[in-house]
GROMACS .gro file of C-alpha atoms in nm:
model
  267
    1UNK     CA    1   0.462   0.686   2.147
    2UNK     CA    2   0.438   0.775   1.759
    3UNK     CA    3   0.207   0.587   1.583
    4UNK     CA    4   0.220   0.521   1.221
    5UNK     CA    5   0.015   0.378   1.003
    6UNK     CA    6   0.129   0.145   0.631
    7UNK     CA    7  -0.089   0.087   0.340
    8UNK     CA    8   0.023  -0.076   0.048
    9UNK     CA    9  -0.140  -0.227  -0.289
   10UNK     CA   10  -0.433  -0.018  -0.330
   11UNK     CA   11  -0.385  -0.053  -0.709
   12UNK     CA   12  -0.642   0.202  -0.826
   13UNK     CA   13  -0.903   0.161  -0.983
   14UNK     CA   14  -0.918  -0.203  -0.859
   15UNK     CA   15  -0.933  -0.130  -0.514
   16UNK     CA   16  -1.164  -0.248  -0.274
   17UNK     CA   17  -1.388   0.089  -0.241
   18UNK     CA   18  -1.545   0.010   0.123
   19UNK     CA   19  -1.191  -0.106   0.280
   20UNK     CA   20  -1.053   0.210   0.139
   21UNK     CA   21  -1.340   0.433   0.283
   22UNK     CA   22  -1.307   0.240   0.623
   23UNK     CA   23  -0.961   0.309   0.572
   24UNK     CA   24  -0.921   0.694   0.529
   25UNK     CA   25  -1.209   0.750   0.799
   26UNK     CA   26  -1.010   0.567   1.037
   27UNK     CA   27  -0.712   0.730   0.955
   28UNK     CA   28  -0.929   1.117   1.014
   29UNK     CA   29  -1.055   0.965   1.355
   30UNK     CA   30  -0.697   0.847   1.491
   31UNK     CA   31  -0.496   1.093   1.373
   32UNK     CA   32  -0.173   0.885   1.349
   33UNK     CA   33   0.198   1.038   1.344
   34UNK     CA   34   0.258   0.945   0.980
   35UNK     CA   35   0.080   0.756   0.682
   36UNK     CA   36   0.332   0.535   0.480
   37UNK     CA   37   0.187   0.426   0.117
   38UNK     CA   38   0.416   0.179   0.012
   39UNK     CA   39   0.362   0.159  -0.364
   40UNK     CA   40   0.116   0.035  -0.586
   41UNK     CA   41  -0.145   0.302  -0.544
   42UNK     CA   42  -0.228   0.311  -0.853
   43UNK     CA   43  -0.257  -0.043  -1.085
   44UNK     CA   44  -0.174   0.166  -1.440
   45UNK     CA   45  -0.327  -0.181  -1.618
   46UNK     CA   46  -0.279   0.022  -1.944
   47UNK     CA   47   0.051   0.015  -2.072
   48UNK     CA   48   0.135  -0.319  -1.897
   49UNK     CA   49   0.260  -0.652  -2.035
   50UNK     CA   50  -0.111  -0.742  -1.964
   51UNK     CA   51  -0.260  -0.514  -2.221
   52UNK     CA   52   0.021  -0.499  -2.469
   53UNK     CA   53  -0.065  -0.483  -2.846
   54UNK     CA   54  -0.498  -0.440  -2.732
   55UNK     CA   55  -0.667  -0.111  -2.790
   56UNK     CA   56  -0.631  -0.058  -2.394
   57UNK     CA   57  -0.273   0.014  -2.452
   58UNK     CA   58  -0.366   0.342  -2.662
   59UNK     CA   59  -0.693   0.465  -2.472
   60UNK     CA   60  -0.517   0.708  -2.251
   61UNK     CA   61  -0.596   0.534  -1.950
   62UNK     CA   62  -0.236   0.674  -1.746
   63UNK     CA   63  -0.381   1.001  -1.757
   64UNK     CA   64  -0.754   0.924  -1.651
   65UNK     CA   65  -0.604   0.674  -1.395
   66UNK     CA   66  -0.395   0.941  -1.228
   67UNK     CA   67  -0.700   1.151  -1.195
   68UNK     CA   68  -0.893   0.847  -1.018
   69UNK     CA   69  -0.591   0.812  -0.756
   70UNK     CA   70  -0.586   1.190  -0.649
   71UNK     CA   71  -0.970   1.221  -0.666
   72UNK     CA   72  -1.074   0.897  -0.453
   73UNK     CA   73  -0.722   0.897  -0.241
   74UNK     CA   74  -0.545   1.153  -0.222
   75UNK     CA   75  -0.805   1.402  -0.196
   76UNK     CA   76  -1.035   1.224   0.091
   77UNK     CA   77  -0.708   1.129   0.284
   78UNK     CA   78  -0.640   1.516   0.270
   79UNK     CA   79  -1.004   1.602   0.346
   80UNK     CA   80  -0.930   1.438   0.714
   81UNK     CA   81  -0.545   1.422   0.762
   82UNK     CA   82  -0.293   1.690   0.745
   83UNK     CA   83  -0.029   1.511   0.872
   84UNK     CA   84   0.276   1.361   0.706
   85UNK     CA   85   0.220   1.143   0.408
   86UNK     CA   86   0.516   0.980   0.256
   87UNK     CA   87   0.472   0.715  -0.063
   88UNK     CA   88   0.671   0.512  -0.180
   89UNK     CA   89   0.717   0.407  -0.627
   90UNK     CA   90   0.560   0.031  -0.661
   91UNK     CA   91   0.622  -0.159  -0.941
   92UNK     CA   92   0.261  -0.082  -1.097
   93UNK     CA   93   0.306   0.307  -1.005
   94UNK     CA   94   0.649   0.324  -1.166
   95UNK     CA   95   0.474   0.173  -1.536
   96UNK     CA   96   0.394   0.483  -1.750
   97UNK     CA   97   0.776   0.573  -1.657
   98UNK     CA   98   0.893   0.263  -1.805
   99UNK     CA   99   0.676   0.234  -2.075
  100UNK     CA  100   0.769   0.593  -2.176
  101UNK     CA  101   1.177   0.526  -2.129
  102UNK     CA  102   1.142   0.153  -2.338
  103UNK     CA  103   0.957   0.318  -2.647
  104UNK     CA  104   0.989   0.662  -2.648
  105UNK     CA  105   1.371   0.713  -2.432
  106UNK     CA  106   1.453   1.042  -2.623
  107UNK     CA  107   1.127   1.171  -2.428
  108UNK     CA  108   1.182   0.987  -2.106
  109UNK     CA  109   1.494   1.180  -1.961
  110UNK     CA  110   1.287   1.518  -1.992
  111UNK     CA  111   0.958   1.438  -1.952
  112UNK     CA  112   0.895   1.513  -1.565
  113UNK     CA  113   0.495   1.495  -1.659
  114UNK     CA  114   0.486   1.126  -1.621
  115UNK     CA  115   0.685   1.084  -1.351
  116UNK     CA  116   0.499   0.906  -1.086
  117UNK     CA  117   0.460   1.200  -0.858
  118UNK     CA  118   0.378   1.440  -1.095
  119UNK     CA  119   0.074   1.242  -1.193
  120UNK     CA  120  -0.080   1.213  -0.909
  121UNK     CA  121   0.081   1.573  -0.833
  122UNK     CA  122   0.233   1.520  -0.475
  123UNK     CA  123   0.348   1.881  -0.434
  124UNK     CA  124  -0.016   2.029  -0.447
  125UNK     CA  125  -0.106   1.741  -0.196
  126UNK     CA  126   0.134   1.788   0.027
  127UNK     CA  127   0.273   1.466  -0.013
  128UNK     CA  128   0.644   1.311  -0.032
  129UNK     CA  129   0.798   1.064  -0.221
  130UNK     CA  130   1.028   0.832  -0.028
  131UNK     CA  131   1.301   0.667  -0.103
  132UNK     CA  132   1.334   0.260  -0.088
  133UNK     CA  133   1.455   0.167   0.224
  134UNK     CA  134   1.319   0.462   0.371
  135UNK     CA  135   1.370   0.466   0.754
  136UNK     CA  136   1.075   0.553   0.941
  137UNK     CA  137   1.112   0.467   1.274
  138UNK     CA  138   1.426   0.305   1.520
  139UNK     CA  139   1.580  -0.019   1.327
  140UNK     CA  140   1.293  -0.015   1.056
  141UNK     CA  141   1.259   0.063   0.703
  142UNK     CA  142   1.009   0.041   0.422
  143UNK     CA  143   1.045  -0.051   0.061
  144UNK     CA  144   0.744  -0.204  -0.219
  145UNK     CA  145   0.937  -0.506  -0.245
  146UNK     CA  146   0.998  -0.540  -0.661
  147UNK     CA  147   1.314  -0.367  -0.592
  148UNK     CA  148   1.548  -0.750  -0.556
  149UNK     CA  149   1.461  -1.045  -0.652
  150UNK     CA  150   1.292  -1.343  -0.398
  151UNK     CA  151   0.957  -1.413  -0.351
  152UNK     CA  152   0.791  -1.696  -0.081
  153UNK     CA  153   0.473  -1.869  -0.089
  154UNK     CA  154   0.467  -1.860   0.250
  155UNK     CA  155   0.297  -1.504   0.415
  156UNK     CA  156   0.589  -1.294   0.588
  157UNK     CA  157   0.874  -1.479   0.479
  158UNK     CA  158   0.973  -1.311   0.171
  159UNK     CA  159   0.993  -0.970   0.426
  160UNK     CA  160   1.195  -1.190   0.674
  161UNK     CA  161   1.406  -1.240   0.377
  162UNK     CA  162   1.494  -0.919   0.290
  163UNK     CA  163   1.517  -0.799   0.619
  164UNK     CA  164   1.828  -1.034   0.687
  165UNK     CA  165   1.938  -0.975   0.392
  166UNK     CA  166   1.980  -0.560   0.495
  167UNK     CA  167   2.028  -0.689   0.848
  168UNK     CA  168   1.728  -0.444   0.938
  169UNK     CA  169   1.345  -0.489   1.033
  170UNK     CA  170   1.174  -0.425   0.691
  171UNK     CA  171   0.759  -0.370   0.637
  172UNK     CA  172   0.718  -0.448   0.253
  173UNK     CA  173   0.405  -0.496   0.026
  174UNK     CA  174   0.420  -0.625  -0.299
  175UNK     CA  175   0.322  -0.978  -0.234
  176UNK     CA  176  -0.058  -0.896  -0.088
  177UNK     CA  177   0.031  -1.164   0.166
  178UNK     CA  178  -0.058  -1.026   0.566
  179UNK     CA  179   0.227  -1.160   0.831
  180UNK     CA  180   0.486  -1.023   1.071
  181UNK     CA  181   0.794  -1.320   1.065
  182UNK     CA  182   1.083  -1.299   1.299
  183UNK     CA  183   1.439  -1.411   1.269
  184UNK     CA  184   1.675  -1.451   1.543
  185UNK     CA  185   2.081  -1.473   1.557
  186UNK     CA  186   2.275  -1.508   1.839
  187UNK     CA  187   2.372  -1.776   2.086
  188UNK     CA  188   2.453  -1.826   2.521
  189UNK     CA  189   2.132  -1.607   2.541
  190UNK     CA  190   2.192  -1.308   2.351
  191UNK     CA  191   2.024  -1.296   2.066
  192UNK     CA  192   1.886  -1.011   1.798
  193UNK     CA  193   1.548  -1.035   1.633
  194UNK     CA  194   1.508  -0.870   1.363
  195UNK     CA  195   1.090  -0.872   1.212
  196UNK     CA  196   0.979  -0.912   0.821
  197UNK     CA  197   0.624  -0.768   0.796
  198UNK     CA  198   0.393  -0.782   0.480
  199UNK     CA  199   0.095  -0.571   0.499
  200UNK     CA  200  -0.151  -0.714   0.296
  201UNK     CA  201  -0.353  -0.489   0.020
  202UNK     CA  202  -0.618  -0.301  -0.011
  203UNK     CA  203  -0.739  -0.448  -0.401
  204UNK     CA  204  -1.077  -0.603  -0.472
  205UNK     CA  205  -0.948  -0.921  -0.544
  206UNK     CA  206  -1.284  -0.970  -0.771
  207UNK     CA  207  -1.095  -0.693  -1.030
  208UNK     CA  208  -0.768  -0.878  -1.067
  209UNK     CA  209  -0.837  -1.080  -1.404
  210UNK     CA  210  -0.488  -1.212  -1.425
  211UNK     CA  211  -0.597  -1.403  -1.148
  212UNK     CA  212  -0.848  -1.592  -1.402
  213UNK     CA  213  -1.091  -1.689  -1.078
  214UNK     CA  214  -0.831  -1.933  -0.948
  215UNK     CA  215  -0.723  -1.925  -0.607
  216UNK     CA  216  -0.471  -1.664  -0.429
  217UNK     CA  217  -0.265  -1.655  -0.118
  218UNK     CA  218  -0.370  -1.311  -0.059
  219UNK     CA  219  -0.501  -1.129   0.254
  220UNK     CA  220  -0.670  -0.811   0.330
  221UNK     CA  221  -0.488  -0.596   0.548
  222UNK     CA  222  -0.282  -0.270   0.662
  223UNK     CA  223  -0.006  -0.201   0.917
  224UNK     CA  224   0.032  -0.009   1.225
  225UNK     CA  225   0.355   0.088   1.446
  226UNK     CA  226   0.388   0.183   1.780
  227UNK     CA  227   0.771   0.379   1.760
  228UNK     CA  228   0.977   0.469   2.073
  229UNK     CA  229   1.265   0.619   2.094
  230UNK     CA  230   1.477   0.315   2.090
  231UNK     CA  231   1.250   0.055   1.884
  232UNK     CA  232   0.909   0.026   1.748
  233UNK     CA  233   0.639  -0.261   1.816
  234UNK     CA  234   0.457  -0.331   1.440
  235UNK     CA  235   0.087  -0.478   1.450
  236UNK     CA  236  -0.106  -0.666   1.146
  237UNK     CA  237  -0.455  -0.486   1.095
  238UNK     CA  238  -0.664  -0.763   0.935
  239UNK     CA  239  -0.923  -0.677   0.666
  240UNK     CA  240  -1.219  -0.870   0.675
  241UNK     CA  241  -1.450  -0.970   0.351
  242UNK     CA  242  -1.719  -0.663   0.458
  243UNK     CA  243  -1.398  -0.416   0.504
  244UNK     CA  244  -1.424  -0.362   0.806
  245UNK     CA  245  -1.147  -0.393   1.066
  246UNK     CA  246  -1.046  -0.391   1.450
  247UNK     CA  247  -0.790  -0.153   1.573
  248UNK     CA  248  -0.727  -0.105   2.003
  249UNK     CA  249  -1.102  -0.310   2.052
  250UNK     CA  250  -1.281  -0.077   1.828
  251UNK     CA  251  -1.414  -0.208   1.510
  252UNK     CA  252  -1.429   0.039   1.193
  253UNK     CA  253  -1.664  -0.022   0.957
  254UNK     CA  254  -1.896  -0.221   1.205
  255UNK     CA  255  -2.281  -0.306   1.136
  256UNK     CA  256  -2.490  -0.006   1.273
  257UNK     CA  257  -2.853  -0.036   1.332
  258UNK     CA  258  -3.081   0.240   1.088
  259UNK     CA  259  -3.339   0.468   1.184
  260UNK     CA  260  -3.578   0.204   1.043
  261UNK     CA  261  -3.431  -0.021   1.294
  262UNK     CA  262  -3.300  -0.230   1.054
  263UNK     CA  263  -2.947  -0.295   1.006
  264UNK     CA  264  -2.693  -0.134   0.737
  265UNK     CA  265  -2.343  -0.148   0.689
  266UNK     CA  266  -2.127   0.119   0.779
  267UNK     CA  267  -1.932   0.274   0.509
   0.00000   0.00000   0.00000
């Protein structure tokens, strides 16, 4: 069987730096069939309605942003996988774009530099920007999430949502929230289940001021698929606090005893 493996909501430079190392190493050590980033790679706080009209809005942070997202992602991911990476345009990723088209849209039509995957320059990495609702594997597809309206408190429904709502299985970020939900239709016996699967982020949560210390309904995490040729079985990959993780009994990221016989935590 393929095996595929989803990431979402890195958000760049606010990411959780061990979880993404533990990340990337497992993804050189299992070698899957395909990496899917589903959007938000990179958090672009600056322009956003966050720092609007603050000095962060002018300090040229899209540019040295970009450079942090190819230099701590793109490049180690490369450095281990060559395999097929597709990623998909999150809300946060697709920000210099808009900013650019709201107050400059003379520029905006022409100006391919800002463009999402020309900033983080895709082509040299080998890398390929995918289409919402992009279908990756038998009676799945894969989209950020910003692109309709609905969100739900609760962890998986909002993907359960939108998956009846296309009448396929859907694997989403976007809400941060970790949580495969079914839905069923059919009656005498024969029914259809169709799966809604949020997978989580990858963000120190520490780094997300909007958050103003108060509590969120957020969980570490990543996706994997097993994909047939007729369906494909989706698994939740929790994240723990240490970012480390446990995927077919083998923890990544475990505690490893030193030469000094102490112990140290692997990176």
């Amino acid at each position: 069987m393929k095996r595929i493996v989803v990431i979402s909501d890195t958000q760049m430079p606010y990411e959780d730096k061990r979880a993404m190392r533990n990340v990337i190493n497992f993804i050189g050590e299992y070698q899957p069939d395909e990496v899917i980033q589903i959007g938000d790679l990179v958090d672009y706080p600056a322009p956003s309605r966050w720092t609007a009209g603050t000095r962060e809005e002018f300090a040229g942070g899209v540019i040295r942003d970009s450079e942090y997202g190819r230099r701590v992602f793109l490049a180690p991911l490369r450095a281990v996988y060559d395999g097929p990476v597709k990623i998909l345009k999150g809300n946060h990723d697709e920000r210099p774009e808009k900013y650019l088209e709201k107050h400059a849209p003379a520029l905006a039509a022409d100006d391919v530099h800002y463009r999402f995957e020309s900033l983080l320059d895709f082509d040299g990495f080998g890398v390929e920007l995918a289409a919402p609702y992009y279908n990756f594997a038998p009676g799945w597809v894969a989209i950020h999430g910003h692109e309709s309206p609905g969100l739900n408190q609760v962890a998986g429904r909002t993907a359960a949502m939108k998956a009846k709502k296309a009448g396929v299985s859907l694997v989403m970020g976007h809400t941060h929230r970790l949580a495969i939900s079914p839905e069923s239709t059919g009656f005498g016996g024969r029914l259809k289940t169709i799966y809604g699967f949020e997978v989580g982020h990858l963000m120190d949560v520490r780094k997300a001021g909007y958050l103003k210390n108060g509590p969120a309904n957020w969980q570490k995490g990543f996706g994997l698929f097993y994909v047939g040729k007729y369906n494909a079985t989706p698994h939740a990959i929790p994240v723990e606090h240490d970012g480390s993780f446990v995927v077919e009994g083998e923890r990544f990221g475990e505690i490893k005893r030193g030469t000094n016989g102490k112990f140290t935590r692997a990176a």
